[in-house]
Amino acid sequence: MESKELMTPAVTDEKGRTIQRQTLIIESQAQQIKELTETVRDQNTKIVPDHPGNTVNQ
């Protein structure tokens, strides 16, 4: 008995790219954005160190 999944054709967009491949690319880009956001946060903390009058990092 074959899996239903194997019999389903790959879903493609108007340019013929598979949706699964695009999803992997988007997930990769999302990870890069997360990493860049963390880097910016770290740099902001170094540029504007925490002190009682600091409202930038709150």
Coordinates of N, CA and C in Angstrom, one line a residue:
M1 N 0.8 -1.2 0.0 CA 0.0 0.0 0.0 C 0.9 1.3 0.0
E2 N 0.7 2.1 -1.0 CA 1.5 3.3 -1.1 C 1.0 4.4 -0.3
S3 N 1.9 5.3 0.1 CA 1.5 6.4 0.9 C 0.8 7.4 0.0
K4 N -0.2 8.0 0.5 CA -1.0 9.0 -0.3 C -0.1 10.2 -0.7
E5 N 0.9 10.5 0.2 CA 1.8 11.6 0.0 C 2.6 11.5 -1.3
L6 N 3.1 10.2 -1.5 CA 3.9 10.0 -2.6 C 3.2 10.1 -4.0
M7 N 1.9 9.9 -3.9 CA 1.1 10.0 -5.1 C 0.6 11.4 -5.5
T8 N 0.7 12.3 -4.5 CA 0.4 13.7 -4.7 C 1.5 14.4 -5.5
P9 N 1.1 15.0 -6.6 CA 2.2 15.7 -7.3 C 2.7 17.0 -6.6
A10 N 3.9 17.4 -6.8 CA 4.5 18.5 -6.1 C 3.7 19.8 -6.5
V11 N 3.4 20.6 -5.6 CA 2.7 21.9 -5.9 C 3.7 22.9 -6.3
T12 N 3.4 23.5 -7.5 CA 4.4 24.5 -8.0 C 3.7 25.8 -8.2
D13 N 4.6 26.9 -8.2 CA 4.0 28.2 -8.4 C 4.0 28.5 -9.9
E14 N 3.7 29.8 -10.3 CA 3.6 30.1 -11.7 C 4.9 30.0 -12.5
K15 N 6.0 30.0 -11.8 CA 7.3 29.8 -12.4 C 7.8 28.4 -12.4
G16 N 7.0 27.5 -11.8 CA 7.4 26.1 -11.8 C 8.3 25.7 -10.7
R17 N 8.5 26.6 -9.7 CA 9.3 26.2 -8.5 C 8.4 25.5 -7.5
T18 N 8.9 24.5 -6.9 CA 8.1 23.8 -5.9 C 7.9 24.6 -4.6
I19 N 6.7 24.5 -4.1 CA 6.4 25.2 -2.9 C 7.3 24.8 -1.7
Q20 N 7.6 23.5 -1.7 CA 8.5 23.1 -0.6 C 9.8 23.8 -0.6
R21 N 10.4 24.0 -1.8 CA 11.7 24.6 -1.9 C 11.5 26.1 -1.5
Q22 N 10.5 26.7 -1.9 CA 10.3 28.1 -1.5 C 10.1 28.2 0.1
T23 N 9.4 27.3 0.7 CA 9.2 27.3 2.1 C 10.6 27.2 2.8
L24 N 11.5 26.3 2.3 CA 12.8 26.2 2.9 C 13.6 27.5 2.8
I25 N 13.5 28.1 1.6 CA 14.2 29.4 1.4 C 13.6 30.4 2.4
I26 N 12.3 30.5 2.6 CA 11.7 31.5 3.5 C 12.1 31.2 4.9
E27 N 12.2 29.9 5.3 CA 12.6 29.5 6.7 C 14.1 30.0 6.9
S28 N 14.9 29.8 5.8 CA 16.3 30.2 5.9 C 16.4 31.7 6.1
Q29 N 15.6 32.4 5.3 CA 15.7 33.9 5.4 C 15.1 34.3 6.8
A30 N 14.1 33.7 7.3 CA 13.6 34.0 8.6 C 14.7 33.8 9.7
Q31 N 15.5 32.8 9.6 CA 16.6 32.5 10.5 C 17.6 33.6 10.4
Q32 N 17.9 34.0 9.2 CA 18.9 35.1 9.0 C 18.4 36.4 9.6
I33 N 17.1 36.7 9.5 CA 16.6 37.9 10.1 C 16.7 37.8 11.6
K34 N 16.4 36.7 12.2 CA 16.5 36.5 13.6 C 17.9 36.8 14.1
E35 N 18.9 36.2 13.4 CA 20.3 36.4 13.8 C 20.7 37.9 13.6
L36 N 20.3 38.5 12.6 CA 20.6 39.9 12.4 C 20.0 40.8 13.5
T37 N 18.7 40.5 13.8 CA 18.0 41.2 14.9 C 18.8 41.1 16.2
E38 N 19.3 39.9 16.5 CA 20.1 39.7 17.7 C 21.4 40.5 17.7
T39 N 22.0 40.5 16.5 CA 23.3 41.3 16.4 C 23.0 42.7 16.6
V40 N 21.9 43.3 16.0 CA 21.6 44.7 16.2 C 21.3 45.0 17.7
R41 N 20.6 44.1 18.3 CA 20.3 44.3 19.7 C 21.5 44.3 20.6
D42 N 22.5 43.4 20.3 CA 23.7 43.4 21.0 C 24.5 44.6 20.8
Q43 N 24.5 45.1 19.5 CA 25.3 46.3 19.2 C 24.7 47.5 19.9
N44 N 23.3 47.6 19.9 CA 22.6 48.7 20.6 C 22.9 48.7 22.0
T45 N 23.0 47.6 22.7 CA 23.3 47.5 24.1 C 24.7 48.0 24.4
K46 N 25.7 47.7 23.4 CA 27.0 48.2 23.6 C 27.1 49.7 23.4
I47 N 26.3 50.2 22.4 CA 26.4 51.7 22.1 C 25.7 52.5 23.2
V48 N 24.6 52.0 23.6 CA 23.8 52.7 24.7 C 23.7 51.8 25.9
P49 N 24.8 51.8 26.7 CA 24.8 51.0 27.9 C 23.6 51.3 28.9
D50 N 23.2 50.3 29.6 CA 22.1 50.5 30.5 C 22.5 51.4 31.7
H51 N 21.6 52.3 31.9 CA 21.8 53.2 33.1 C 20.4 53.7 33.4
P52 N 20.2 54.3 34.6 CA 18.8 54.7 35.0 C 18.1 55.6 34.1
G53 N 18.8 56.5 33.3 CA 18.1 57.4 32.4 C 17.9 56.9 31.0
N54 N 18.3 55.6 30.8 CA 18.2 55.1 29.4 C 16.8 54.5 29.2
T55 N 16.2 55.1 28.1 CA 14.9 54.5 27.7 C 15.0 53.8 26.4
V56 N 16.1 53.8 25.7 CA 16.3 53.2 24.4 C 16.1 51.7 24.4
N57 N 16.7 51.0 25.4 CA 16.6 49.6 25.4 C 15.4 49.0 26.1
Q58 N 14.5 49.8 26.5 CA 13.3 49.3 27.2 C 12.2 48.9 26.3

